[in-house]
Structures are given as C-alpha cells and as structure tokens.
Amino acid sequence: MYDTIIIGAGMSGLAAGIRLAYFDQRVCILEKHITIGGLNSFYRMRGRDYDVGLHALTNITPKGTKRGPLARLLKQLRLSREDLQISPQLGSDIVFPGVRLHFNNDFERFRSEIAREFPKQIDNFDRLVTQIVEYDDLDETHQAVSARERLGELISDPLLVEMFFCPLMFYGSAREHDMDWGQFSIMFRSIFMEGLGRPYAGVRLILKHLVRKFRGLGGELKLRTGVDRIKVDNGHVTGVLLENGEELQARRVLSSAGWPETMRMCDDSQLVVSRATGRLSFCETIAALDVQPQALGHRSTITFYNDSEQFHWTKPDKPCDIRSGVICSPNNFDYGDELLDEGTMRITALANFDFWNGLDERKYALEKLRWYDHITASAVRFVPDYRHRVLDTDMFTPTTVVRFTGHDGGAIYGTPDKQFDGRTHLDNLFICGTDQGFVGIIGSIVSGIGMANMHCLRD
Amino acid sequence: MTTADIKAEILDILEVIAPDEDLTNLDDAVNFRDQLELDSMDFLDIVMELRKRHRIQIPEDDYIQLASMNSTVAFLEPLMKDIQKV
Ligand SMILES: Cc1cc2nc3c(=O)[nH]c(=O)nc-3n(C[C@H](O)[C@H](O)[C@H](O)COP(=O)(O)OP(=O)(O)OC[C@H]3O[C@@H](n4cnc5c(N)ncnc54)[C@H](O)[C@@H]3O)c2cc1C
C-alpha cells in the first residue's frame, strides 16, 4: 500500500515525488513512456542528442535572489542553484514588420527598447508594469479577467499589445486569442522581468537531478508502466490498475496526466462535467548545423516573430501556421568559455492536430518534409538563412506530443479551463502540472510542489 | 531536549529550509517573517521537518505559534522535553 501514487514522471510528477519522499512517504511514480520528462525530454537519433521542450528556463533571477518561483522551488526541493548550472541568455527578440524589441535578463533594457520604439507608450508601459508587479499569484480573484481588456485600457498602441502577446502566448497560453490576466502577469514576470537561462547540458541535467534526488530519498519510479484505470470505491480512490494488468493500492493519487485524461481513467463511471480539451499544439523543426549560429550573424537566443501587425493565437486551419513562430538557438546562452559542439536551430509553430493525426505513415513522412521546408522558409525571413549549413534535421508534430505524453489533441498547455485547487470529484484524487494551472518547466515544478504540499502532506 | 537544544534544532531546520538566509543576527523576539524571506510554504516546512526528525505532530491551528524564535521554542518545550538529543 502506497501513501501516494503519482501518475506521470514529467516535471510536476517528479517534483511532487521529491516532496513526498523527502517527508518519508511511500511514494511511487508511474510513467507510461520508456523515459522520464514528459513534455520535456530528450532523445538520441543518428548519433545526435536532441532536447524536446526546453528552449529556455524562465524565471531566471540572479543568484542569491530570495524571492520568486525559482528561489521557492530550489528551497522546497532542497536543491542548490549550482545543481542546475544555469547560464543566462545572450538576449532575445520580438520581431514584427518594421519593429524589433530586444530583451535580456536586465529588465531596464526591455524598458529602454520600448521607450525607443514606442515613445508615446512608455508611461503606459510603466503603469502596466506596476499592475503586473502587484498581481498576487496566490490570490485568484483577478485571475480570470481578460488580459486583452486590461491591456486595452492601459496601452493605446495595438501593435505593442500584440508584441507582448506573441511571446507570452507561445510560452504559456492554453486559451485561444486571449489570456487570463493572472496568467499574463505570471508569464510577463517570468520572461521579461526575471529572465531566461539554460543549463549547458540541457534538460537532461535538470531531469537527472530530479530523478536522482527522488530515488535517493527512497522514491520508486516505474517506467513503461501506464495506468489504465483509477480504481474507485464509494467516491474514494483505492488504487490503480496498470496497463499490464497489475493492481497497486494507494491512499491517494496525484495525477499529472491532464484533467480530461485523468477523468477518463476513473472507473466510477460517474458523469464528470466534461471540459474542453486544449486546441493549441505545435510542430517543431530542429536543424543541426556545421557552424555556430553566431558565425552566421545570429546572436539571438530566442526570436519570436510574426509577419503582420496582428498576431493570431488560434488553432490553424492549415497543417501549420507559418505566419508566426519561435526560433531558438541553444548555442546562444552565455556558457562562459564553453561552446556547444554543433549549431542548433529550432523553430516552433502552431499546428493543427486533426490534420497530422489523420495521415497514414507514408503521407505523414511526406508532409513532415513539406512543412519542415515551409516553416523554415518562413523563419529565415527573421534570422540569417542557415539552410546551406544543415547537417541533419528532425521534426515533431502534434501526434508526436500525444505519443510521448498522452495529452489529448497534442495540447502543449492543456485545457483552457484550469483546476487551480487541484481537486477532483473524488476526495483523494488530485491533479498537478499543466491542467492545474502552471505551465512551463518552472511552472510545472511549482505546481507539483504546491499540490503535494496542499493535498498530500498534511495528514 | 533543553531550551538551548530546541533553539539549535530550529536554527538547523531554518538553515536547511532557507540556505540563502544569514541567520547569525536573528533576533529571537522578532517575527521570522520580518527578518527572513519566508513564505507559507516555508512555515509548512518547519512543521514537516519537526515531524520528520522528531515525530512531533503540530495541528494547523497551531502554526501561528511558530512566528518567532521565542514563541516557537516556548511552544515546542513541552512537546520536546522528553526527546533525546542526537
Ligand atoms: C516543443 C516544446 C517546447 C517547450 N519549451 C519550453 C520552454 O522553453 N520552457 C519551458 O519552461 N517550458 C517549455 N515547454 C513546456 C513544458 O515542457 C511543460 O509545460 C511541462 O513540461 C509540463 O509538465 P507536466 O509535468 O505538467 O506534464 P507532462 O510533462 O506532460 O507529464 C505528464 C506525464 O504523465 C505521463 N502519463 C500520461 N498518462 C499516463 C498514464 N495513463 N499512465 C502513466 N503515465 C502517464 C506522460 O507520459 C508524461 O510523462 C515546452 C513544451 C514543448 C512541447
């Protein structure tokens, strides 16, 4: 009999597991996939290492900062800042026709860019920042206000509003067209006011620390162990039935599989109020280069681009929406004297799950090649053309996300309706991670910690 | 444990929970919150560390007793007097 069973060994499940194992619970993490990481993982192909997820860690405050999500999670997981070896970004850009806003981990720089490109808006910008700073992420009363409405009241140039939404939606909006004010504020602080960084060794370093910590504390992790059903008796969870037919008992279950996905697993055949699945998914192209991107004149860490004045954050009616995207080069962090062996350019673009899901194998392979080219051709309008220096490429689509994480519709940020308190209709079943409300790597770790503290430790 | 032992133990716990804090000039009469960057999660951790280390259960209504070093030690004395120092 386990004290807690955790479904999923992504960032949130691992973080929750560490908290519970540290406080001597019998805890087991069950992971369907052959490896850990979920939406943030890594693989090896044709002799090269690739990261999935992780463009950059958000919330990168300077060493010694005692406030904010990064400081909080290090404390809660008993990790030291040195463990994560985070190198800061060189600097990133938001590029729209005729306007480029540069930002790095010094917020003043971003402010001065806005003063230069949007001089009439700078006082409005300062007012916006004051409101964002005042937003209390532990108080949910303003959470659901429309960010578009708020911004409309504060900023009178619609182009600037779109330039804020483009990076913040790409990095964390499960909702189409708009964001909740709470989510907007959290993301704005995470990216512009705190900053971006990356460990030289990529996401595997973070995962290695998490899993080592969890196991070192006596936690059990079972890979290739999908949960088929959550066993319910009289409004109470008694354990889980695994895909391999085995049954495990637990006093409670914490699931990071997503809200609708978790509800479907419950075998109480109770009609749970259905919740829309997320509609926003991505394709991502990855290119390994025979040069460092800087040698081609590309210094930007992340480039968020959009090719018209209006940014469209919605499920595309085409296979991919190539009007906008995110270009990430993991080479462009300040690793000191070290350089990554090869250049890498990754491009993320919105994609339509239904299109990709409907293809047979041969057609799928062809469409991947076709859209790899479309996405790249669109992106090199905003960064130096690197296509003649490519050594190898790969690409993932919405169906890849489903295959490796089980999230319905390949929805990266889950359903638009979050369950902030993590509770379900059953008194000992809780959810954490993406559908609880915090997204991104740091966000999902904070979510795992928060839900473990709130629901699994206090008895 | 003596009063001094309990105090030393609390300091040790604070060091684990908040390794970036300088505890040398902590004023025992002043609330932790006014001197250290502690949030509600950290207070839960003080309680959890006490439970992990000494099997002491502190009900949620009593968390407010852990406001300062003096109040914490006063609250813990009857609960910890029979615990052997290790
Ligand atoms: C292309 C891409 C780029 C990204 N870039 C960044 C970035 O730069 N910075 C950033 O901060 N965030 C980024 N993210 C977002 C970030 O990866 C996620 O928000 C975060 O990892 C979510 O973690 P999670 O624990 O909530 O969910 P998940 O990682 O999805 O974990 C859920 C786990 O549950 C498992 N599971 C599901 N069903 C079952 C079952 N029935 N039985 C057992 N196990 C099951 C899944 O296999 C999975 O491992 C990116 C994501 C993608 C896809």
JSON list of N, CA and C in Angstrom, two decimals, chain A residues 118-183:
[
{"chain": "A", "resi": 118, "resn": "PHE", "atom": "N", "xyz": [8.42, 52.80, -29.01]},
{"chain": "A", "resi": 118, "resn": "PHE", "atom": "CA", "xyz": [7.05, 53.28, -28.73]},
{"chain": "A", "resi": 118, "resn": "PHE", "atom": "C", "xyz": [7.09, 54.42, -27.72]},
{"chain": "A", "resi": 119, "resn": "PRO", "atom": "N", "xyz": [7.73, 55.55, -28.09]},
{"chain": "A", "resi": 119, "resn": "PRO", "atom": "CA", "xyz": [7.93, 56.63, -27.10]},
{"chain": "A", "resi": 119, "resn": "PRO", "atom": "C", "xyz": [6.63, 57.11, -26.45]},
{"chain": "A", "resi": 120, "resn": "LYS", "atom": "N", "xyz": [5.54, 57.08, -27.19]},
{"chain": "A", "resi": 120, "resn": "LYS", "atom": "CA", "xyz": [4.28, 57.60, -26.62]},
{"chain": "A", "resi": 120, "resn": "LYS", "atom": "C", "xyz": [3.72, 56.63, -25.58]},
{"chain": "A", "resi": 121, "resn": "GLN", "atom": "N", "xyz": [4.21, 55.41, -25.56]},
{"chain": "A", "resi": 121, "resn": "GLN", "atom": "CA", "xyz": [3.62, 54.39, -24.68]},
{"chain": "A", "resi": 121, "resn": "GLN", "atom": "C", "xyz": [4.39, 54.18, -23.38]},
{"chain": "A", "resi": 122, "resn": "ILE", "atom": "N", "xyz": [5.50, 54.90, -23.19]},
{"chain": "A", "resi": 122, "resn": "ILE", "atom": "CA", "xyz": [6.36, 54.49, -22.08]},
{"chain": "A", "resi": 122, "resn": "ILE", "atom": "C", "xyz": [5.70, 54.70, -20.71]},
{"chain": "A", "resi": 123, "resn": "ASP", "atom": "N", "xyz": [4.92, 55.78, -20.57]},
{"chain": "A", "resi": 123, "resn": "ASP", "atom": "CA", "xyz": [4.23, 55.97, -19.29]},
{"chain": "A", "resi": 123, "resn": "ASP", "atom": "C", "xyz": [3.17, 54.89, -19.09]},
{"chain": "A", "resi": 124, "resn": "ASN", "atom": "N", "xyz": [2.50, 54.56, -20.18]},
{"chain": "A", "resi": 124, "resn": "ASN", "atom": "CA", "xyz": [1.52, 53.47, -20.10]},
{"chain": "A", "resi": 124, "resn": "ASN", "atom": "C", "xyz": [2.19, 52.16, -19.73]},
{"chain": "A", "resi": 125, "resn": "PHE", "atom": "N", "xyz": [3.37, 51.95, -20.31]},
{"chain": "A", "resi": 125, "resn": "PHE", "atom": "CA", "xyz": [4.12, 50.73, -20.03]},
{"chain": "A", "resi": 125, "resn": "PHE", "atom": "C", "xyz": [4.46, 50.66, -18.53]},
{"chain": "A", "resi": 126, "resn": "ASP", "atom": "N", "xyz": [4.91, 51.78, -17.98]},
{"chain": "A", "resi": 126, "resn": "ASP", "atom": "CA", "xyz": [5.25, 51.78, -16.55]},
{"chain": "A", "resi": 126, "resn": "ASP", "atom": "C", "xyz": [4.04, 51.47, -15.69]},
{"chain": "A", "resi": 127, "resn": "ARG", "atom": "N", "xyz": [2.88, 52.01, -16.10]},
{"chain": "A", "resi": 127, "resn": "ARG", "atom": "CA", "xyz": [1.65, 51.71, -15.35]},
{"chain": "A", "resi": 127, "resn": "ARG", "atom": "C", "xyz": [1.30, 50.22, -15.44]},
{"chain": "A", "resi": 128, "resn": "LEU", "atom": "N", "xyz": [1.49, 49.68, -16.63]},
{"chain": "A", "resi": 128, "resn": "LEU", "atom": "CA", "xyz": [1.23, 48.25, -16.82]},
{"chain": "A", "resi": 128, "resn": "LEU", "atom": "C", "xyz": [2.13, 47.42, -15.90]},
{"chain": "A", "resi": 129, "resn": "VAL", "atom": "N", "xyz": [3.41, 47.80, -15.87]},
{"chain": "A", "resi": 129, "resn": "VAL", "atom": "CA", "xyz": [4.37, 47.04, -15.06]},
{"chain": "A", "resi": 129, "resn": "VAL", "atom": "C", "xyz": [3.98, 47.10, -13.58]},
{"chain": "A", "resi": 130, "resn": "THR", "atom": "N", "xyz": [3.55, 48.27, -13.13]},
{"chain": "A", "resi": 130, "resn": "THR", "atom": "CA", "xyz": [3.13, 48.39, -11.73]},
{"chain": "A", "resi": 130, "resn": "THR", "atom": "C", "xyz": [2.00, 47.41, -11.43]},
{"chain": "A", "resi": 131, "resn": "GLN", "atom": "N", "xyz": [1.05, 47.32, -12.35]},
{"chain": "A", "resi": 131, "resn": "GLN", "atom": "CA", "xyz": [-0.07, 46.39, -12.11]},
{"chain": "A", "resi": 131, "resn": "GLN", "atom": "C", "xyz": [0.38, 44.93, -12.14]},
{"chain": "A", "resi": 132, "resn": "ILE", "atom": "N", "xyz": [1.31, 44.65, -13.01]},
{"chain": "A", "resi": 132, "resn": "ILE", "atom": "CA", "xyz": [1.81, 43.27, -13.11]},
{"chain": "A", "resi": 132, "resn": "ILE", "atom": "C", "xyz": [2.55, 42.88, -11.83]},
{"chain": "A", "resi": 133, "resn": "VAL", "atom": "N", "xyz": [3.35, 43.81, -11.33]},
{"chain": "A", "resi": 133, "resn": "VAL", "atom": "CA", "xyz": [4.10, 43.54, -10.10]},
{"chain": "A", "resi": 133, "resn": "VAL", "atom": "C", "xyz": [3.15, 43.33, -8.93]},
{"chain": "A", "resi": 134, "resn": "GLU", "atom": "N", "xyz": [2.07, 44.08, -8.95]},
{"chain": "A", "resi": 134, "resn": "GLU", "atom": "CA", "xyz": [1.12, 43.98, -7.83]},
{"chain": "A", "resi": 134, "resn": "GLU", "atom": "C", "xyz": [0.29, 42.70, -7.87]},
{"chain": "A", "resi": 135, "resn": "TYR", "atom": "N", "xyz": [0.21, 42.06, -9.02]},
{"chain": "A", "resi": 135, "resn": "TYR", "atom": "CA", "xyz": [-0.61, 40.86, -9.10]},
{"chain": "A", "resi": 135, "resn": "TYR", "atom": "C", "xyz": [-0.07, 39.79, -8.16]},
{"chain": "A", "resi": 136, "resn": "ASP", "atom": "N", "xyz": [-0.95, 39.27, -7.33]},
{"chain": "A", "resi": 136, "resn": "ASP", "atom": "CA", "xyz": [-0.55, 38.29, -6.34]},
{"chain": "A", "resi": 136, "resn": "ASP", "atom": "C", "xyz": [-0.93, 36.89, -6.84]},
{"chain": "A", "resi": 137, "resn": "ASP", "atom": "N", "xyz": [0.07, 36.07, -7.12]},
{"chain": "A", "resi": 137, "resn": "ASP", "atom": "CA", "xyz": [-0.26, 34.78, -7.73]},
{"chain": "A", "resi": 137, "resn": "ASP", "atom": "C", "xyz": [-0.88, 33.79, -6.74]},
{"chain": "A", "resi": 138, "resn": "LEU", "atom": "N", "xyz": [-0.95, 34.17, -5.48]},
{"chain": "A", "resi": 138, "resn": "LEU", "atom": "CA", "xyz": [-1.62, 33.28, -4.54]},
{"chain": "A", "resi": 138, "resn": "LEU", "atom": "C", "xyz": [-3.07, 33.70, -4.30]},
{"chain": "A", "resi": 139, "resn": "ASP", "atom": "N", "xyz": [-3.44, 34.86, -4.87]},
{"chain": "A", "resi": 139, "resn": "ASP", "atom": "CA", "xyz": [-4.80, 35.34, -4.71]},
{"chain": "A", "resi": 139, "resn": "ASP", "atom": "C", "xyz": [-5.47, 35.27, -6.09]},
{"chain": "A", "resi": 140, "resn": "GLU", "atom": "N", "xyz": [-6.52, 34.49, -6.20]},
{"chain": "A", "resi": 140, "resn": "GLU", "atom": "CA", "xyz": [-7.04, 34.20, -7.54]},
{"chain": "A", "resi": 140, "resn": "GLU", "atom": "C", "xyz": [-8.18, 35.11, -8.00]},
{"chain": "A", "resi": 141, "resn": "THR", "atom": "N", "xyz": [-8.48, 36.17, -7.25]},
{"chain": "A", "resi": 141, "resn": "THR", "atom": "CA", "xyz": [-9.67, 36.93, -7.60]},
{"chain": "A", "resi": 141, "resn": "THR", "atom": "C", "xyz": [-9.60, 37.61, -8.98]},
{"chain": "A", "resi": 142, "resn": "HIS", "atom": "N", "xyz": [-8.40, 38.06, -9.38]},
{"chain": "A", "resi": 142, "resn": "HIS", "atom": "CA", "xyz": [-8.30, 38.73, -10.68]},
{"chain": "A", "resi": 142, "resn": "HIS", "atom": "C", "xyz": [-7.84, 37.79, -11.78]},
{"chain": "A", "resi": 143, "resn": "GLN", "atom": "N", "xyz": [-7.60, 36.57, -11.38]},
{"chain": "A", "resi": 143, "resn": "GLN", "atom": "CA", "xyz": [-7.06, 35.57, -12.29]},
{"chain": "A", "resi": 143, "resn": "GLN", "atom": "C", "xyz": [-7.78, 35.55, -13.64]},
{"chain": "A", "resi": 144, "resn": "ALA", "atom": "N", "xyz": [-9.11, 35.52, -13.59]},
{"chain": "A", "resi": 144, "resn": "ALA", "atom": "CA", "xyz": [-9.86, 35.23, -14.81]},
{"chain": "A", "resi": 144, "resn": "ALA", "atom": "C", "xyz": [-10.21, 36.46, -15.65]},
{"chain": "A", "resi": 145, "resn": "VAL", "atom": "N", "xyz": [-9.80, 37.64, -15.23]},
{"chain": "A", "resi": 145, "resn": "VAL", "atom": "CA", "xyz": [-10.06, 38.83, -16.03]},
{"chain": "A", "resi": 145, "resn": "VAL", "atom": "C", "xyz": [-9.34, 38.70, -17.37]},
{"chain": "A", "resi": 146, "resn": "SER", "atom": "N", "xyz": [-9.94, 39.22, -18.45]},
{"chain": "A", "resi": 146, "resn": "SER", "atom": "CA", "xyz": [-9.29, 39.14, -19.77]},
{"chain": "A", "resi": 146, "resn": "SER", "atom": "C", "xyz": [-8.07, 40.05, -19.84]},
{"chain": "A", "resi": 147, "resn": "ALA", "atom": "N", "xyz": [-6.93, 39.48, -20.22]},
{"chain": "A", "resi": 147, "resn": "ALA", "atom": "CA", "xyz": [-5.72, 40.29, -20.36]},
{"chain": "A", "resi": 147, "resn": "ALA", "atom": "C", "xyz": [-5.87, 41.28, -21.50]},
{"chain": "A", "resi": 148, "resn": "ARG", "atom": "N", "xyz": [-6.59, 40.88, -22.56]},
{"chain": "A", "resi": 148, "resn": "ARG", "atom": "CA", "xyz": [-6.80, 41.82, -23.68]},
{"chain": "A", "resi": 148, "resn": "ARG", "atom": "C", "xyz": [-7.53, 43.08, -23.21]},
{"chain": "A", "resi": 149, "resn": "GLU", "atom": "N", "xyz": [-8.55, 42.86, -22.36]},
{"chain": "A", "resi": 149, "resn": "GLU", "atom": "CA", "xyz": [-9.29, 44.03, -21.87]},
{"chain": "A", "resi": 149, "resn": "GLU", "atom": "C", "xyz": [-8.39, 44.93, -21.03]},
{"chain": "A", "resi": 150, "resn": "ARG", "atom": "N", "xyz": [-7.67, 44.32, -20.09]},
{"chain": "A", "resi": 150, "resn": "ARG", "atom": "CA", "xyz": [-6.76, 45.10, -19.25]},
{"chain": "A", "resi": 150, "resn": "ARG", "atom": "C", "xyz": [-5.75, 45.87, -20.08]},
{"chain": "A", "resi": 151, "resn": "LEU", "atom": "N", "xyz": [-5.12, 45.18, -21.02]},
{"chain": "A", "resi": 151, "resn": "LEU", "atom": "CA", "xyz": [-4.10, 45.83, -21.84]},
{"chain": "A", "resi": 151, "resn": "LEU", "atom": "C", "xyz": [-4.72, 46.92, -22.69]},
{"chain": "A", "resi": 152, "resn": "GLY", "atom": "N", "xyz": [-5.95, 46.66, -23.17]},
{"chain": "A", "resi": 152, "resn": "GLY", "atom": "CA", "xyz": [-6.64, 47.67, -23.97]},
{"chain": "A", "resi": 152, "resn": "GLY", "atom": "C", "xyz": [-6.84, 48.96, -23.19]},
{"chain": "A", "resi": 153, "resn": "GLU", "atom": "N", "xyz": [-7.06, 48.84, -21.88]},
{"chain": "A", "resi": 153, "resn": "GLU", "atom": "CA", "xyz": [-7.25, 50.03, -21.04]},
{"chain": "A", "resi": 153, "resn": "GLU", "atom": "C", "xyz": [-5.93, 50.75, -20.80]},
{"chain": "A", "resi": 154, "resn": "LEU", "atom": "N", "xyz": [-4.83, 50.01, -20.80]},
{"chain": "A", "resi": 154, "resn": "LEU", "atom": "CA", "xyz": [-3.56, 50.59, -20.39]},
{"chain": "A", "resi": 154, "resn": "LEU", "atom": "C", "xyz": [-2.67, 51.04, -21.54]},
{"chain": "A", "resi": 155, "resn": "ILE", "atom": "N", "xyz": [-2.66, 50.27, -22.63]},
{"chain": "A", "resi": 155, "resn": "ILE", "atom": "CA", "xyz": [-1.74, 50.54, -23.75]},
{"chain": "A", "resi": 155, "resn": "ILE", "atom": "C", "xyz": [-2.58, 50.94, -24.95]},
{"chain": "A", "resi": 156, "resn": "SER", "atom": "N", "xyz": [-2.29, 52.12, -25.54]},
{"chain": "A", "resi": 156, "resn": "SER", "atom": "CA", "xyz": [-3.17, 52.57, -26.61]},
{"chain": "A", "resi": 156, "resn": "SER", "atom": "C", "xyz": [-2.64, 52.23, -28.01]},
{"chain": "A", "resi": 157, "resn": "ASP", "atom": "N", "xyz": [-1.47, 51.60, -28.11]},
{"chain": "A", "resi": 157, "resn": "ASP", "atom": "CA", "xyz": [-0.99, 51.19, -29.43]},
{"chain": "A", "resi": 157, "resn": "ASP", "atom": "C", "xyz": [-1.17, 49.68, -29.58]},
{"chain": "A", "resi": 158, "resn": "PRO", "atom": "N", "xyz": [-2.12, 49.28, -30.44]},
{"chain": "A", "resi": 158, "resn": "PRO", "atom": "CA", "xyz": [-2.41, 47.84, -30.56]},
{"chain": "A", "resi": 158, "resn": "PRO", "atom": "C", "xyz": [-1.21, 47.00, -30.98]},
{"chain": "A", "resi": 159, "resn": "LEU", "atom": "N", "xyz": [-0.28, 47.60, -31.73]},
{"chain": "A", "resi": 159, "resn": "LEU", "atom": "CA", "xyz": [0.90, 46.83, -32.17]},
{"chain": "A", "resi": 159, "resn": "LEU", "atom": "C", "xyz": [1.72, 46.38, -30.95]},
{"chain": "A", "resi": 160, "resn": "LEU", "atom": "N", "xyz": [1.88, 47.26, -29.99]},
{"chain": "A", "resi": 160, "resn": "LEU", "atom": "CA", "xyz": [2.66, 46.91, -28.80]},
{"chain": "A", "resi": 160, "resn": "LEU", "atom": "C", "xyz": [1.96, 45.79, -28.02]},
{"chain": "A", "resi": 161, "resn": "VAL", "atom": "N", "xyz": [0.64, 45.88, -27.96]},
{"chain": "A", "resi": 161, "resn": "VAL", "atom": "CA", "xyz": [-0.12, 44.82, -27.28]},
{"chain": "A", "resi": 161, "resn": "VAL", "atom": "C", "xyz": [0.15, 43.47, -27.95]},
{"chain": "A", "resi": 162, "resn": "GLU", "atom": "N", "xyz": [0.11, 43.44, -29.28]},
{"chain": "A", "resi": 162, "resn": "GLU", "atom": "CA", "xyz": [0.37, 42.19, -30.00]},
{"chain": "A", "resi": 162, "resn": "GLU", "atom": "C", "xyz": [1.79, 41.70, -29.75]},
{"chain": "A", "resi": 163, "resn": "MET", "atom": "N", "xyz": [2.72, 42.63, -29.64]},
{"chain": "A", "resi": 163, "resn": "MET", "atom": "CA", "xyz": [4.12, 42.24, -29.43]},
{"chain": "A", "resi": 163, "resn": "MET", "atom": "C", "xyz": [4.34, 41.67, -28.02]},
{"chain": "A", "resi": 164, "resn": "PHE", "atom": "N", "xyz": [3.50, 42.05, -27.09]},
{"chain": "A", "resi": 164, "resn": "PHE", "atom": "CA", "xyz": [3.56, 41.40, -25.76]},
{"chain": "A", "resi": 164, "resn": "PHE", "atom": "C", "xyz": [2.94, 40.01, -25.82]},
{"chain": "A", "resi": 165, "resn": "PHE", "atom": "N", "xyz": [1.82, 39.93, -26.50]},
{"chain": "A", "resi": 165, "resn": "PHE", "atom": "CA", "xyz": [1.10, 38.65, -26.50]},
{"chain": "A", "resi": 165, "resn": "PHE", "atom": "C", "xyz": [1.88, 37.55, -27.23]},
{"chain": "A", "resi": 166, "resn": "CYS", "atom": "N", "xyz": [2.58, 37.91, -28.29]},
{"chain": "A", "resi": 166, "resn": "CYS", "atom": "CA", "xyz": [3.23, 36.87, -29.10]},
{"chain": "A", "resi": 166, "resn": "CYS", "atom": "C", "xyz": [4.15, 35.97, -28.24]},
{"chain": "A", "resi": 167, "resn": "PRO", "atom": "N", "xyz": [5.14, 36.51, -27.55]},
{"chain": "A", "resi": 167, "resn": "PRO", "atom": "CA", "xyz": [5.98, 35.60, -26.75]},
{"chain": "A", "resi": 167, "resn": "PRO", "atom": "C", "xyz": [5.25, 34.97, -25.57]},
{"chain": "A", "resi": 168, "resn": "LEU", "atom": "N", "xyz": [4.37, 35.73, -24.93]},
{"chain": "A", "resi": 168, "resn": "LEU", "atom": "CA", "xyz": [3.74, 35.20, -23.71]},
{"chain": "A", "resi": 168, "resn": "LEU", "atom": "C", "xyz": [2.74, 34.09, -24.04]},
{"chain": "A", "resi": 169, "resn": "MET", "atom": "N", "xyz": [2.06, 34.22, -25.16]},
{"chain": "A", "resi": 169, "resn": "MET", "atom": "CA", "xyz": [1.14, 33.15, -25.55]},
{"chain": "A", "resi": 169, "resn": "MET", "atom": "C", "xyz": [1.92, 31.92, -26.00]},
{"chain": "A", "resi": 170, "resn": "PHE", "atom": "N", "xyz": [2.95, 32.13, -26.79]},
{"chain": "A", "resi": 170, "resn": "PHE", "atom": "CA", "xyz": [3.74, 30.98, -27.24]},
{"chain": "A", "resi": 170, "resn": "PHE", "atom": "C", "xyz": [4.31, 30.22, -26.04]},
{"chain": "A", "resi": 171, "resn": "TYR", "atom": "N", "xyz": [4.66, 30.92, -25.00]},
{"chain": "A", "resi": 171, "resn": "TYR", "atom": "CA", "xyz": [5.28, 30.25, -23.86]},
{"chain": "A", "resi": 171, "resn": "TYR", "atom": "C", "xyz": [4.30, 29.90, -22.75]},
{"chain": "A", "resi": 172, "resn": "GLY", "atom": "N", "xyz": [3.00, 30.03, -23.00]},
{"chain": "A", "resi": 172, "resn": "GLY", "atom": "CA", "xyz": [2.16, 29.58, -21.90]},
{"chain": "A", "resi": 172, "resn": "GLY", "atom": "C", "xyz": [0.68, 29.90, -21.94]},
{"chain": "A", "resi": 173, "resn": "SER", "atom": "N", "xyz": [0.07, 30.03, -23.11]},
{"chain": "A", "resi": 173, "resn": "SER", "atom": "CA", "xyz": [-1.37, 30.26, -23.09]},
{"chain": "A", "resi": 173, "resn": "SER", "atom": "C", "xyz": [-2.13, 29.07, -23.65]},
{"chain": "A", "resi": 174, "resn": "ALA", "atom": "N", "xyz": [-2.95, 28.46, -22.82]},
{"chain": "A", "resi": 174, "resn": "ALA", "atom": "CA", "xyz": [-3.80, 27.36, -23.25]},
{"chain": "A", "resi": 174, "resn": "ALA", "atom": "C", "xyz": [-5.05, 27.89, -23.93]},
{"chain": "A", "resi": 175, "resn": "ARG", "atom": "N", "xyz": [-5.31, 29.18, -23.77]},
{"chain": "A", "resi": 175, "resn": "ARG", "atom": "CA", "xyz": [-6.53, 29.78, -24.29]},
{"chain": "A", "resi": 175, "resn": "ARG", "atom": "C", "xyz": [-6.26, 30.42, -25.64]},
{"chain": "A", "resi": 176, "resn": "GLU", "atom": "N", "xyz": [-7.18, 30.31, -26.57]},
{"chain": "A", "resi": 176, "resn": "GLU", "atom": "CA", "xyz": [-7.02, 30.97, -27.86]},
{"chain": "A", "resi": 176, "resn": "GLU", "atom": "C", "xyz": [-7.36, 32.45, -27.75]},
{"chain": "A", "resi": 177, "resn": "HIS", "atom": "N", "xyz": [-6.71, 33.28, -28.56]},
{"chain": "A", "resi": 177, "resn": "HIS", "atom": "CA", "xyz": [-6.98, 34.72, -28.72]},
{"chain": "A", "resi": 177, "resn": "HIS", "atom": "C", "xyz": [-6.65, 35.57, -27.50]},
{"chain": "A", "resi": 178, "resn": "ASP", "atom": "N", "xyz": [-6.75, 35.04, -26.32]},
{"chain": "A", "resi": 178, "resn": "ASP", "atom": "CA", "xyz": [-6.63, 35.89, -25.14]},
{"chain": "A", "resi": 178, "resn": "ASP", "atom": "C", "xyz": [-5.91, 35.10, -24.05]},
{"chain": "A", "resi": 179, "resn": "MET", "atom": "N", "xyz": [-5.54, 35.79, -22.98]},
{"chain": "A", "resi": 179, "resn": "MET", "atom": "CA", "xyz": [-5.00, 35.11, -21.80]},
{"chain": "A", "resi": 179, "resn": "MET", "atom": "C", "xyz": [-5.77, 35.62, -20.59]},
{"chain": "A", "resi": 180, "resn": "ASP", "atom": "N", "xyz": [-5.76, 34.83, -19.52]},
{"chain": "A", "resi": 180, "resn": "ASP", "atom": "CA", "xyz": [-6.26, 35.37, -18.26]},
{"chain": "A", "resi": 180, "resn": "ASP", "atom": "C", "xyz": [-5.23, 36.38, -17.76]},
{"chain": "A", "resi": 181, "resn": "TRP", "atom": "N", "xyz": [-5.72, 37.42, -17.11]},
{"chain": "A", "resi": 181, "resn": "TRP", "atom": "CA", "xyz": [-4.81, 38.44, -16.61]},
{"chain": "A", "resi": 181, "resn": "TRP", "atom": "C", "xyz": [-3.77, 37.83, -15.66]},
{"chain": "A", "resi": 182, "resn": "GLY", "atom": "N", "xyz": [-4.19, 36.90, -14.86]},
{"chain": "A", "resi": 182, "resn": "GLY", "atom": "CA", "xyz": [-3.27, 36.25, -13.92]},
{"chain": "A", "resi": 182, "resn": "GLY", "atom": "C", "xyz": [-2.14, 35.55, -14.66]},
{"chain": "A", "resi": 183, "resn": "GLN", "atom": "N", "xyz": [-2.51, 34.78, -15.66]},
{"chain": "A", "resi": 183, "resn": "GLN", "atom": "CA", "xyz": [-1.51, 34.05, -16.44]},
{"chain": "A", "resi": 183, "resn": "GLN", "atom": "C", "xyz": [-0.60, 35.02, -17.19]}
]
